[in-house]
Amino acid sequence: MKELTLNGKNNSSRIITGRGSLQNSKEHCRDFLTCKNKPSRICVITDTNVEKLYLESLEKRIRSLGIPVFHHVLYAGEENKNLAAVSEIYDTLSNHQTGRDDMIIALGGGVTGDIAGFAAATYLRGIRYFVQIPTTLLAQVDSSVGGKCGVDLPQGKNLVGAFRQPDLVIIDPDVLKTLPKNTFTDGMAEVIKYGCIRDPQILDMIGEMGLNGYDKKDAEITELIERCIRIKTDVVEADETEEGLRRILNFGHTIGHGVEKLGGFTQFSHGEAVSIGMTAAVRLGESLGITQNGCCERLSNILHAYDLPTNITYTVEEIYAAMMSDKKKQGDSIHFVFIENFGKAQVKAIPVTELLQMMKVLGD
Ligand SMILES: NC(=O)c1ccc[n+]([C@@H]2O[C@H](COP(=O)([O-])OP(=O)(O)OC[C@H]3O[C@@H](n4cnc5c(N)ncnc54)[C@H](O)[C@@H]3O)[C@@H](O)[C@H]2O)c1
Ligand SMILES: [Zn+2]
């Protein structure tokens, strides 16, 4: 078991990674559940898929510490990451007389973590204890750590949200064994992202592993997750509210979000869109002389080994228009993340007036 601490402005997160950590969740939660200000009740929030796999055993373990536990099950899927889902959680919490000193546990992928985190940050202006138990690779290496949470609006993704560092994150790579292959490779896109921006050894490790790693999901995957979490923790500690360094985590996401949007959020999964976005960012970087030649070819090979797409199927103009309609875009420039080489990211503010011209190379 490895333990890391992320020191946030308002609270810090203990992040525990290791096989079997879900089985030991009672022990990891023990400090909170036996302290003077211990919660009087615990609400586990999960989704319809994860419920069938892991809810019962988690509840049984925690209940044995003598604190009442109840649950709320969300409909699985990004299309349900909305304010209606949050409102239903408020109903459940209120029906169980949940108070400010109680605990919410998110058990599931990034969708569950984002919705539950937002509910924890806002119900009664914030619940005292929030625990994340991420069950997808994406959630383990990315969304469960760092404190960003929120839901989608009809106008776009993640437009309502909050910053709420979880007090505890329990990451158990064993739960990845039940993941569908495409959900696993989706998370792999984010793993590859960390390799590109900060830790080239990740790329060496996964280059050798290929999709065999999906079948084995053994020691290598645990080490990969730990490496990714370390990067996320370092970056978030340096810039919790994304005013500087944290932007490097958006590598591949600027164009990726455009691709996701053009596909109506159904044609490409998030990881597939990020895969296309990373390839485009490296191609652009090479054409501008920012990225060392050869990076694009190596990155494409790695992504293909995980069945991730690299080709853009839209015109440059379509992608540019989708990027420009992003509600979160600020001012007259876009912070675009390039890599100089594997392991070294560079953020450049590109005036939107120059962006389309710069992107033309992607249409060749
Ligand atoms: N908050 C952040 O910082 C942050 C960062 C990255 C992504 N996100 C968000 O994360 C979401 C994507 O997360 P995701 O890819 O985990 O999606 P998800 O939560 O929808 O999970 C994908 C699918 O896998 C199922 N599942 C989860 N764990 C399983 C398991 N162990 N075995 C079998 N099936 C399992 C889920 O029920 C779902 O059907 C997006 O909404 C994205 O915006 C947030
Ligand atoms: Zn992402």
mmCIF file of C-alpha atoms and ligand atoms in Angstrom:
data_model
loop_
_atom_site.group_PDB
_atom_site.id
_atom_site.type_symbol
_atom_site.label_atom_id
_atom_site.label_comp_id
_atom_site.label_asym_id
_atom_site.label_seq_id
_atom_site.Cartn_x
_atom_site.Cartn_y
_atom_site.Cartn_z
ATOM 1 C CA MET A 1 0.000 0.000 0.000
ATOM 2 C CA LYS A 2 1.356 3.453 -0.923
ATOM 3 C CA GLU A 3 0.135 6.611 0.706
ATOM 4 C CA LEU A 4 0.395 10.176 -0.592
ATOM 5 C CA THR A 5 -0.964 13.427 0.780
ATOM 6 C CA LEU A 6 -2.265 16.254 -1.344
ATOM 7 C CA ASN A 7 -2.219 19.486 0.640
ATOM 8 C CA GLY A 8 -5.025 21.686 -0.636
ATOM 9 C CA LYS A 9 -5.855 25.237 0.498
ATOM 10 C CA ASN A 10 -8.871 24.194 2.566
ATOM 11 C CA ASN A 11 -8.189 20.552 3.363
ATOM 12 C CA SER A 12 -5.808 17.815 2.443
ATOM 13 C CA SER A 13 -6.411 14.458 0.782
ATOM 14 C CA ARG A 14 -4.908 11.159 1.899
ATOM 15 C CA ILE A 15 -4.506 9.041 -1.200
ATOM 16 C CA ILE A 16 -4.048 5.326 -0.654
ATOM 17 C CA THR A 17 -3.124 3.106 -3.602
ATOM 18 C CA GLY A 18 -2.721 -0.648 -3.529
ATOM 19 C CA ARG A 19 -4.293 -3.907 -4.528
ATOM 20 C CA GLY A 20 -6.872 -5.001 -2.008
ATOM 21 C CA SER A 21 -7.320 -1.493 -0.581
ATOM 22 C CA LEU A 22 -11.073 -1.690 -1.169
ATOM 23 C CA GLN A 23 -11.209 -4.786 1.061
ATOM 24 C CA ASN A 24 -9.416 -2.727 3.701
ATOM 25 C CA SER A 25 -11.572 0.357 3.284
ATOM 26 C CA LYS A 26 -12.829 0.020 6.852
ATOM 27 C CA GLU A 27 -9.265 0.332 8.149
ATOM 28 C CA HIS A 28 -8.505 3.311 5.890
ATOM 29 C CA CYS A 29 -11.660 5.096 7.038
ATOM 30 C CA ARG A 30 -11.129 4.150 10.688
ATOM 31 C CA ASP A 31 -9.563 7.505 11.699
ATOM 32 C CA PHE A 32 -12.630 9.387 10.493
ATOM 33 C CA LEU A 33 -15.097 6.851 11.803
ATOM 34 C CA THR A 34 -13.743 6.683 15.322
ATOM 35 C CA CYS A 35 -12.667 10.300 15.959
ATOM 36 C CA LYS A 36 -14.483 12.717 18.281
ATOM 37 C CA ASN A 37 -16.304 14.388 15.380
ATOM 38 C CA LYS A 38 -17.120 11.145 13.664
ATOM 39 C CA PRO A 39 -20.041 11.123 11.227
ATOM 40 C CA SER A 40 -23.414 9.892 12.457
ATOM 41 C CA ARG A 41 -24.272 8.389 9.078
ATOM 42 C CA ILE A 42 -22.636 7.592 5.771
ATOM 43 C CA CYS A 43 -24.134 7.840 2.316
ATOM 44 C CA VAL A 44 -22.472 5.739 -0.395
ATOM 45 C CA ILE A 45 -23.157 7.099 -3.880
ATOM 46 C CA THR A 46 -22.618 4.702 -6.757
ATOM 47 C CA ASP A 47 -24.056 3.911 -10.187
ATOM 48 C CA THR A 48 -26.209 1.109 -11.573
ATOM 49 C CA ASN A 49 -23.202 -0.888 -12.873
ATOM 50 C CA VAL A 50 -20.867 -0.533 -9.913
ATOM 51 C CA GLU A 51 -23.706 -1.181 -7.473
ATOM 52 C CA LYS A 52 -23.911 -4.795 -8.630
ATOM 53 C CA LEU A 53 -20.170 -5.350 -8.301
ATOM 54 C CA TYR A 54 -18.885 -3.614 -5.196
ATOM 55 C CA LEU A 55 -21.586 -1.875 -3.159
ATOM 56 C CA GLU A 56 -22.673 -4.695 -0.902
ATOM 57 C CA SER A 57 -19.205 -5.659 0.275
ATOM 58 C CA LEU A 58 -18.209 -2.033 0.891
ATOM 59 C CA GLU A 59 -21.333 -1.357 2.932
ATOM 60 C CA LYS A 60 -20.864 -4.529 4.941
ATOM 61 C CA ARG A 61 -17.299 -3.584 5.847
ATOM 62 C CA ILE A 62 -18.073 -0.032 6.880
ATOM 63 C CA ARG A 63 -21.238 -0.935 8.734
ATOM 64 C CA SER A 64 -19.194 -3.190 10.983
ATOM 65 C CA LEU A 65 -17.709 -0.045 12.567
ATOM 66 C CA GLY A 66 -21.142 0.680 13.962
ATOM 67 C CA ILE A 67 -22.151 3.709 11.880
ATOM 68 C CA PRO A 68 -25.414 3.603 9.898
ATOM 69 C CA VAL A 69 -24.835 3.405 6.141
ATOM 70 C CA PHE A 70 -27.316 4.059 3.340
ATOM 71 C CA HIS A 71 -26.842 4.443 -0.398
ATOM 72 C CA HIS A 72 -27.967 6.343 -3.464
ATOM 73 C CA VAL A 73 -27.664 4.725 -6.896
ATOM 74 C CA LEU A 74 -27.220 6.952 -9.957
ATOM 75 C CA TYR A 75 -28.107 5.869 -13.492
ATOM 76 C CA ALA A 76 -24.761 5.068 -15.129
ATOM 77 C CA GLY A 77 -23.546 7.235 -17.983
ATOM 78 C CA GLU A 78 -22.365 10.746 -18.823
ATOM 79 C CA GLU A 79 -25.861 11.663 -20.045
ATOM 80 C CA ASN A 80 -26.964 11.474 -16.404
ATOM 81 C CA LYS A 81 -24.259 13.809 -15.072
ATOM 82 C CA ASN A 82 -26.654 16.692 -14.579
ATOM 83 C CA LEU A 83 -28.359 18.849 -11.970
ATOM 84 C CA ALA A 84 -31.355 16.493 -11.830
ATOM 85 C CA ALA A 85 -29.046 13.741 -10.538
ATOM 86 C CA VAL A 86 -27.668 16.117 -7.892
ATOM 87 C CA SER A 87 -31.159 17.120 -6.864
ATOM 88 C CA GLU A 88 -32.111 13.467 -6.345
ATOM 89 C CA ILE A 89 -29.066 13.029 -4.100
ATOM 90 C CA TYR A 90 -30.165 16.049 -2.038
ATOM 91 C CA ASP A 91 -33.541 14.310 -1.604
ATOM 92 C CA THR A 92 -31.911 11.084 -0.412
ATOM 93 C CA LEU A 93 -29.588 12.945 1.980
ATOM 94 C CA SER A 94 -32.432 14.965 3.364
ATOM 95 C CA ASN A 95 -34.722 11.915 3.728
ATOM 96 C CA HIS A 96 -32.006 10.297 5.852
ATOM 97 C CA GLN A 97 -31.598 13.434 8.018
ATOM 98 C CA THR A 98 -28.003 13.829 6.839
ATOM 99 C CA GLY A 99 -26.203 16.599 8.681
ATOM 100 C CA ARG A 100 -23.112 18.685 7.967
ATOM 101 C CA ASP A 101 -20.861 16.421 10.009
ATOM 102 C CA ASP A 102 -21.758 13.290 8.060
ATOM 103 C CA MET A 103 -19.924 11.474 5.289
ATOM 104 C CA ILE A 104 -20.385 10.881 1.574
ATOM 105 C CA ILE A 105 -18.475 8.125 -0.199
ATOM 106 C CA ALA A 106 -18.305 8.140 -4.015
ATOM 107 C CA LEU A 107 -17.912 4.587 -5.310
ATOM 108 C CA GLY A 108 -17.564 4.526 -9.094
ATOM 109 C CA GLY A 109 -16.078 6.150 -12.165
ATOM 110 C CA GLY A 110 -15.503 9.799 -12.952
ATOM 111 C CA VAL A 111 -19.193 10.484 -13.480
ATOM 112 C CA THR A 112 -20.118 9.220 -10.010
ATOM 113 C CA GLY A 113 -17.151 11.031 -8.414
ATOM 114 C CA ASP A 114 -18.010 14.325 -10.112
ATOM 115 C CA ILE A 115 -21.704 14.203 -9.151
ATOM 116 C CA ALA A 116 -21.110 12.971 -5.597
ATOM 117 C CA GLY A 117 -18.303 15.514 -5.065
ATOM 118 C CA PHE A 118 -20.574 18.325 -6.166
ATOM 119 C CA ALA A 119 -23.319 17.129 -3.840
ATOM 120 C CA ALA A 120 -20.785 16.890 -0.982
ATOM 121 C CA ALA A 121 -19.524 20.407 -1.721
ATOM 122 C CA THR A 122 -22.966 21.988 -1.827
ATOM 123 C CA TYR A 123 -25.430 20.093 0.411
ATOM 124 C CA LEU A 124 -25.766 22.208 3.582
ATOM 125 C CA ARG A 125 -22.947 24.335 2.085
ATOM 126 C CA GLY A 126 -20.628 21.378 2.316
ATOM 127 C CA ILE A 127 -20.488 18.035 4.107
ATOM 128 C CA ARG A 128 -17.593 17.471 6.505
ATOM 129 C CA TYR A 129 -16.280 14.173 5.116
ATOM 130 C CA PHE A 130 -15.945 13.209 1.471
ATOM 131 C CA VAL A 131 -14.268 9.972 0.356
ATOM 132 C CA GLN A 132 -13.567 8.876 -3.224
ATOM 133 C CA ILE A 133 -13.292 5.204 -4.150
ATOM 134 C CA PRO A 134 -12.631 5.398 -7.917
ATOM 135 C CA THR A 135 -13.385 2.258 -9.918
ATOM 136 C CA THR A 136 -12.308 3.176 -13.482
ATOM 137 C CA LEU A 137 -8.739 3.727 -14.620
ATOM 138 C CA LEU A 138 -9.643 7.279 -15.625
ATOM 139 C CA ALA A 139 -11.079 8.035 -12.213
ATOM 140 C CA GLN A 140 -8.098 6.412 -10.458
ATOM 141 C CA VAL A 141 -5.433 8.375 -12.330
ATOM 142 C CA ASP A 142 -7.322 11.584 -12.833
ATOM 143 C CA SER A 143 -10.773 12.626 -11.669
ATOM 144 C CA SER A 144 -10.735 11.308 -8.074
ATOM 145 C CA VAL A 145 -7.653 13.365 -7.221
ATOM 146 C CA GLY A 146 -7.475 17.141 -7.348
ATOM 147 C CA GLY A 147 -10.809 18.281 -6.005
ATOM 148 C CA LYS A 148 -12.590 19.363 -9.183
ATOM 149 C CA CYS A 149 -16.182 18.202 -9.306
ATOM 150 C CA GLY A 150 -19.291 19.217 -11.153
ATOM 151 C CA VAL A 151 -21.997 18.375 -13.630
ATOM 152 C CA ASP A 152 -22.969 19.141 -17.214
ATOM 153 C CA LEU A 153 -25.551 21.621 -18.440
ATOM 154 C CA PRO A 154 -27.437 21.308 -21.755
ATOM 155 C CA GLN A 155 -25.056 24.071 -22.948
ATOM 156 C CA GLY A 156 -21.912 22.047 -22.318
ATOM 157 C CA LYS A 157 -19.845 19.736 -20.144
ATOM 158 C CA ASN A 158 -18.774 20.470 -16.577
ATOM 159 C CA LEU A 159 -20.252 23.969 -16.588
ATOM 160 C CA VAL A 160 -21.426 23.872 -12.948
ATOM 161 C CA GLY A 161 -19.032 22.760 -10.288
ATOM 162 C CA ALA A 162 -16.891 23.328 -7.233
ATOM 163 C CA PHE A 163 -13.457 22.620 -5.817
ATOM 164 C CA ARG A 164 -13.673 20.108 -2.971
ATOM 165 C CA GLN A 165 -10.635 18.021 -2.128
ATOM 166 C CA PRO A 166 -11.724 14.578 -0.948
ATOM 167 C CA ASP A 167 -10.457 13.812 2.560
ATOM 168 C CA LEU A 168 -9.551 10.297 1.505
ATOM 169 C CA VAL A 169 -9.080 8.541 -1.843
ATOM 170 C CA ILE A 170 -8.899 4.737 -1.891
ATOM 171 C CA ILE A 171 -7.492 3.393 -5.160
ATOM 172 C CA ASP A 172 -7.687 -0.359 -5.646
ATOM 173 C CA PRO A 173 -6.341 -1.547 -9.038
ATOM 174 C CA ASP A 174 -8.095 -4.910 -8.507
ATOM 175 C CA VAL A 175 -11.446 -3.334 -9.376
ATOM 176 C CA LEU A 176 -10.178 -2.654 -12.897
ATOM 177 C CA LYS A 177 -10.548 -6.369 -13.610
ATOM 178 C CA THR A 178 -14.260 -5.905 -14.256
ATOM 179 C CA LEU A 179 -13.865 -2.918 -16.593
ATOM 180 C CA PRO A 180 -14.952 -3.273 -20.228
ATOM 181 C CA LYS A 181 -11.938 -3.039 -22.542
ATOM 182 C CA ASN A 182 -12.893 0.326 -24.050
ATOM 183 C CA THR A 183 -13.353 1.896 -20.608
ATOM 184 C CA PHE A 184 -9.879 0.655 -19.680
ATOM 185 C CA THR A 185 -8.268 2.075 -22.850
ATOM 186 C CA ASP A 186 -10.099 5.363 -22.258
ATOM 187 C CA GLY A 187 -8.203 5.695 -18.991
ATOM 188 C CA MET A 188 -5.027 4.658 -20.764
ATOM 189 C CA ALA A 189 -5.262 7.841 -22.863
ATOM 190 C CA GLU A 190 -4.918 9.865 -19.647
ATOM 191 C CA VAL A 191 -2.029 7.663 -18.491
ATOM 192 C CA ILE A 192 -0.268 8.360 -21.795
ATOM 193 C CA LYS A 193 -0.973 12.063 -21.267
ATOM 194 C CA TYR A 194 0.987 12.009 -17.984
ATOM 195 C CA GLY A 195 3.845 10.281 -19.787
ATOM 196 C CA CYS A 196 3.887 12.997 -22.423
ATOM 197 C CA ILE A 197 3.794 15.983 -20.085
ATOM 198 C CA ARG A 198 5.893 14.835 -17.153
ATOM 199 C CA ASP A 199 7.167 11.262 -16.906
ATOM 200 C CA PRO A 200 8.560 9.628 -20.068
ATOM 201 C CA GLN A 201 9.204 6.392 -18.147
ATOM 202 C CA ILE A 202 5.438 5.853 -18.177
ATOM 203 C CA LEU A 203 5.636 5.628 -21.956
ATOM 204 C CA ASP A 204 8.458 3.108 -21.768
ATOM 205 C CA MET A 205 6.451 0.997 -19.329
ATOM 206 C CA ILE A 206 3.226 0.990 -21.313
ATOM 207 C CA GLY A 207 5.000 0.642 -24.643
ATOM 208 C CA GLU A 208 6.153 -2.772 -23.457
ATOM 209 C CA MET A 209 2.869 -3.707 -21.829
ATOM 210 C CA GLY A 210 0.412 -3.105 -24.713
ATOM 211 C CA LEU A 211 -3.075 -4.488 -24.349
ATOM 212 C CA ASN A 212 -1.643 -7.544 -22.589
ATOM 213 C CA GLY A 213 -1.661 -5.231 -19.607
ATOM 214 C CA TYR A 214 -5.415 -5.144 -19.897
ATOM 215 C CA ASP A 215 -5.615 -8.890 -19.416
ATOM 216 C CA LYS A 216 -3.076 -9.035 -16.617
ATOM 217 C CA LYS A 217 -3.743 -5.764 -14.824
ATOM 218 C CA ASP A 218 -1.084 -6.718 -12.366
ATOM 219 C CA ALA A 219 1.869 -5.064 -10.710
ATOM 220 C CA GLU A 220 2.625 -2.840 -13.688
ATOM 221 C CA ILE A 221 -0.745 -1.175 -13.614
ATOM 222 C CA THR A 222 -0.392 -0.418 -9.892
ATOM 223 C CA GLU A 223 2.925 1.298 -10.516
ATOM 224 C CA LEU A 224 1.501 3.228 -13.451
ATOM 225 C CA ILE A 225 -1.381 4.499 -11.343
ATOM 226 C CA GLU A 226 0.999 5.562 -8.566
ATOM 227 C CA ARG A 227 3.171 7.469 -11.019
ATOM 228 C CA CYS A 228 0.161 9.267 -12.494
ATOM 229 C CA ILE A 229 -1.227 10.167 -9.076
ATOM 230 C CA ARG A 230 2.137 11.550 -8.014
ATOM 231 C CA ILE A 231 2.136 13.872 -11.025
ATOM 232 C CA LYS A 232 -1.446 14.965 -10.482
ATOM 233 C CA THR A 233 -0.766 15.600 -6.782
ATOM 234 C CA ASP A 234 2.380 17.663 -7.475
ATOM 235 C CA VAL A 235 0.696 19.728 -10.144
ATOM 236 C CA VAL A 236 -2.489 20.362 -8.154
ATOM 237 C CA GLU A 237 -0.547 21.312 -5.015
ATOM 238 C CA ALA A 238 1.382 23.877 -7.054
ATOM 239 C CA ASP A 239 -1.760 25.313 -8.659
ATOM 240 C CA GLU A 240 -5.011 24.119 -7.127
ATOM 241 C CA THR A 241 -7.352 26.437 -9.026
ATOM 242 C CA GLU A 242 -5.767 26.144 -12.477
ATOM 243 C CA GLU A 243 -4.204 29.550 -12.950
ATOM 244 C CA GLY A 244 -0.851 28.264 -14.158
ATOM 245 C CA LEU A 245 0.887 24.893 -13.998
ATOM 246 C CA ARG A 246 -2.343 22.867 -13.708
ATOM 247 C CA ARG A 247 -3.042 23.833 -17.315
ATOM 248 C CA ILE A 248 -0.500 21.239 -18.473
ATOM 249 C CA LEU A 249 -3.047 18.573 -17.499
ATOM 250 C CA ASN A 250 -5.103 19.852 -20.424
ATOM 251 C CA PHE A 251 -2.593 18.459 -22.905
ATOM 252 C CA GLY A 252 -4.617 16.962 -25.766
ATOM 253 C CA HIS A 253 -7.827 18.313 -24.258
ATOM 254 C CA THR A 254 -8.152 21.618 -26.165
ATOM 255 C CA ILE A 255 -8.633 19.952 -29.531
ATOM 256 C CA GLY A 256 -9.991 16.837 -27.775
ATOM 257 C CA HIS A 257 -12.924 18.786 -26.335
ATOM 258 C CA GLY A 258 -13.686 20.118 -29.830
ATOM 259 C CA VAL A 259 -13.702 16.562 -31.198
ATOM 260 C CA GLU A 260 -15.892 15.346 -28.318
ATOM 261 C CA LYS A 261 -18.357 18.125 -28.961
ATOM 262 C CA LEU A 262 -18.492 17.565 -32.732
ATOM 263 C CA GLY A 263 -19.276 13.906 -32.078
ATOM 264 C CA GLY A 264 -22.196 14.928 -29.875
ATOM 265 C CA PHE A 265 -20.381 13.364 -26.861
ATOM 266 C CA THR A 266 -21.390 9.926 -28.137
ATOM 267 C CA GLN A 267 -19.280 9.252 -31.238
ATOM 268 C CA PHE A 268 -15.988 9.486 -29.316
ATOM 269 C CA SER A 269 -15.408 8.681 -25.687
ATOM 270 C CA HIS A 270 -13.405 11.211 -23.681
ATOM 271 C CA GLY A 271 -10.242 9.107 -23.919
ATOM 272 C CA GLU A 272 -10.600 8.666 -27.682
ATOM 273 C CA ALA A 273 -11.066 12.399 -28.140
ATOM 274 C CA VAL A 274 -8.029 13.122 -25.952
ATOM 275 C CA SER A 275 -6.043 10.594 -27.976
ATOM 276 C CA ILE A 276 -6.893 12.464 -31.188
ATOM 277 C CA GLY A 277 -6.216 15.793 -29.426
ATOM 278 C CA MET A 278 -2.775 14.708 -28.155
ATOM 279 C CA THR A 279 -1.733 13.508 -31.599
ATOM 280 C CA ALA A 280 -2.884 16.809 -33.121
ATOM 281 C CA ALA A 281 -1.026 18.831 -30.458
ATOM 282 C CA VAL A 282 2.192 16.950 -31.156
ATOM 283 C CA ARG A 283 1.769 17.331 -34.923
ATOM 284 C CA LEU A 284 1.198 21.048 -34.477
ATOM 285 C CA GLY A 285 4.205 21.282 -32.169
ATOM 286 C CA GLU A 286 6.426 19.551 -34.702
ATOM 287 C CA SER A 287 5.240 21.851 -37.488
ATOM 288 C CA LEU A 288 5.954 24.928 -35.355
ATOM 289 C CA GLY A 289 9.375 23.681 -34.291
ATOM 290 C CA ILE A 290 8.284 23.425 -30.622
ATOM 291 C CA THR A 291 8.167 19.620 -30.475
ATOM 292 C CA GLN A 292 11.104 17.412 -31.330
ATOM 293 C CA ASN A 293 10.610 15.615 -34.631
ATOM 294 C CA GLY A 294 9.671 11.959 -34.296
ATOM 295 C CA CYS A 295 7.445 12.450 -31.227
ATOM 296 C CA CYS A 296 4.268 12.279 -33.308
ATOM 297 C CA GLU A 297 5.200 8.940 -34.809
ATOM 298 C CA ARG A 298 6.112 7.397 -31.456
ATOM 299 C CA LEU A 299 3.004 8.737 -29.751
ATOM 300 C CA SER A 300 0.754 7.418 -32.548
ATOM 301 C CA ASN A 301 2.332 3.973 -32.232
ATOM 302 C CA ILE A 302 1.707 3.896 -28.484
ATOM 303 C CA LEU A 303 -1.900 5.050 -28.859
ATOM 304 C CA HIS A 304 -2.570 2.493 -31.590
ATOM 305 C CA ALA A 305 -1.239 -0.262 -29.315
ATOM 306 C CA TYR A 306 -4.207 0.566 -27.050
ATOM 307 C CA ASP A 307 -6.676 0.756 -29.965
ATOM 308 C CA LEU A 308 -6.950 4.508 -29.475
ATOM 309 C CA PRO A 309 -7.672 6.671 -32.540
ATOM 310 C CA THR A 310 -5.273 9.332 -33.818
ATOM 311 C CA ASN A 311 -6.909 10.678 -36.973
ATOM 312 C CA ILE A 312 -9.169 13.676 -37.064
ATOM 313 C CA THR A 313 -12.293 12.964 -39.049
ATOM 314 C CA TYR A 314 -13.523 16.587 -39.054
ATOM 315 C CA THR A 315 -12.261 19.599 -40.997
ATOM 316 C CA VAL A 316 -9.928 22.058 -39.276
ATOM 317 C CA GLU A 317 -12.639 24.718 -39.575
ATOM 318 C CA GLU A 318 -15.178 22.481 -37.812
ATOM 319 C CA ILE A 319 -12.784 21.772 -34.945
ATOM 320 C CA TYR A 320 -11.829 25.431 -34.638
ATOM 321 C CA ALA A 321 -15.529 26.420 -34.463
ATOM 322 C CA ALA A 322 -16.194 23.779 -31.777
ATOM 323 C CA MET A 323 -13.193 24.971 -29.746
ATOM 324 C CA MET A 324 -14.328 28.592 -30.013
ATOM 325 C CA SER A 325 -17.798 27.757 -28.712
ATOM 326 C CA ASP A 326 -16.325 26.326 -25.499
ATOM 327 C CA LYS A 327 -17.993 28.334 -22.743
ATOM 328 C CA LYS A 328 -14.880 28.091 -20.585
ATOM 329 C CA LYS A 329 -12.654 29.813 -23.148
ATOM 330 C CA GLN A 330 -11.329 33.063 -21.712
ATOM 331 C CA GLY A 331 -10.462 36.305 -23.498
ATOM 332 C CA ASP A 332 -8.751 36.594 -26.843
ATOM 333 C CA SER A 333 -6.290 33.755 -26.517
ATOM 334 C CA ILE A 334 -6.265 30.051 -25.807
ATOM 335 C CA HIS A 335 -3.759 28.330 -23.522
ATOM 336 C CA PHE A 336 -2.495 25.578 -25.760
ATOM 337 C CA VAL A 337 -0.356 22.808 -24.292
ATOM 338 C CA PHE A 338 2.540 21.561 -26.402
ATOM 339 C CA ILE A 339 5.320 19.165 -25.519
ATOM 340 C CA GLU A 340 8.927 19.976 -26.310
ATOM 341 C CA ASN A 341 9.837 16.331 -25.908
ATOM 342 C CA PHE A 342 8.297 13.470 -23.929
ATOM 343 C CA GLY A 343 8.194 14.570 -20.292
ATOM 344 C CA LYS A 344 8.377 18.310 -20.920
ATOM 345 C CA ALA A 345 5.242 20.379 -21.491
ATOM 346 C CA GLN A 346 5.041 23.980 -22.609
ATOM 347 C CA VAL A 347 1.920 26.155 -22.356
ATOM 348 C CA LYS A 348 1.590 28.910 -24.943
ATOM 349 C CA ALA A 349 -1.111 31.572 -25.074
ATOM 350 C CA ILE A 350 -2.199 31.549 -28.711
ATOM 351 C CA PRO A 351 -4.301 34.516 -29.897
ATOM 352 C CA VAL A 352 -7.545 33.113 -31.298
ATOM 353 C CA THR A 353 -6.932 35.210 -34.419
ATOM 354 C CA GLU A 354 -3.838 33.079 -35.138
ATOM 355 C CA LEU A 355 -5.219 29.734 -34.030
ATOM 356 C CA LEU A 356 -7.070 28.750 -37.201
ATOM 357 C CA GLN A 357 -4.064 29.548 -39.385
ATOM 358 C CA MET A 358 -1.833 27.555 -37.014
ATOM 359 C CA MET A 359 -4.184 24.557 -37.149
ATOM 360 C CA LYS A 360 -4.275 24.454 -40.974
ATOM 361 C CA VAL A 361 -1.386 21.966 -40.971
ATOM 362 C CA LEU A 362 -3.740 19.404 -39.411
ATOM 363 C CA GLY A 363 -5.795 19.379 -42.598
ATOM 364 C CA ASP A 364 -2.826 18.338 -44.793
HETATM 365 N N1 LIG B 1 -13.107 16.045 -11.888
HETATM 366 C C1 LIG B 1 -12.064 15.913 -12.666
HETATM 367 O O1 LIG B 1 -10.983 16.433 -12.407
HETATM 368 C C2 LIG B 1 -12.223 15.071 -13.892
HETATM 369 C C3 LIG B 1 -11.082 14.706 -14.638
HETATM 370 C C4 LIG B 1 -11.263 13.875 -15.729
HETATM 371 C C5 LIG B 1 -12.528 13.419 -16.092
HETATM 372 N N2 LIG B 1 -13.609 13.805 -15.341
HETATM 373 C C6 LIG B 1 -14.957 13.329 -15.680
HETATM 374 O O2 LIG B 1 -14.962 11.917 -15.548
HETATM 375 C C7 LIG B 1 -16.021 11.407 -16.343
HETATM 376 C C8 LIG B 1 -15.548 10.164 -17.062
HETATM 377 O O3 LIG B 1 -15.204 9.194 -16.100
HETATM 378 P P1 LIG B 1 -15.221 7.626 -16.422
HETATM 379 O O4 LIG B 1 -14.551 7.401 -17.716
HETATM 380 O O5 LIG B 1 -14.761 6.953 -15.203
HETATM 381 O O6 LIG B 1 -16.775 7.378 -16.732
HETATM 382 P P2 LIG B 1 -17.946 6.627 -15.917
HETATM 383 O O7 LIG B 1 -18.000 7.042 -14.520
HETATM 384 O O8 LIG B 1 -19.162 6.860 -16.751
HETATM 385 O O9 LIG B 1 -17.530 5.093 -15.991
HETATM 386 C C9 LIG B 1 -17.508 4.434 -17.241
HETATM 387 C C10 LIG B 1 -18.381 3.179 -17.206
HETATM 388 O O10 LIG B 1 -17.727 2.176 -16.445
HETATM 389 C C11 LIG B 1 -18.624 1.632 -15.468
HETATM 390 N N3 LIG B 1 -17.763 1.177 -14.365
HETATM 391 C C12 LIG B 1 -17.133 1.923 -13.443
HETATM 392 N N4 LIG B 1 -16.305 1.167 -12.706
HETATM 393 C C13 LIG B 1 -16.433 -0.105 -13.142
HETATM 394 C C14 LIG B 1 -15.816 -1.331 -12.778
HETATM 395 N N5 LIG B 1 -14.863 -1.392 -11.858
HETATM 396 N N6 LIG B 1 -16.182 -2.442 -13.463
HETATM 397 C C15 LIG B 1 -17.119 -2.382 -14.451
HETATM 398 N N7 LIG B 1 -17.704 -1.248 -14.853
HETATM 399 C C16 LIG B 1 -17.365 -0.110 -14.208
HETATM 400 C C17 LIG B 1 -19.555 2.753 -15.159
HETATM 401 O O11 LIG B 1 -20.762 2.286 -14.630
HETATM 402 C C18 LIG B 1 -19.744 3.387 -16.547
HETATM 403 O O12 LIG B 1 -20.699 2.661 -17.272
HETATM 404 C C19 LIG B 1 -16.438 12.518 -17.291
HETATM 405 O O13 LIG B 1 -17.682 13.024 -16.875
HETATM 406 C C20 LIG B 1 -15.365 13.581 -17.100
HETATM 407 O O14 LIG B 1 -15.846 14.891 -17.288
HETATM 408 C C21 LIG B 1 -13.473 14.602 -14.261
HETATM 409 ZN ZN ZN B 2 -9.326 14.043 -19.538
#
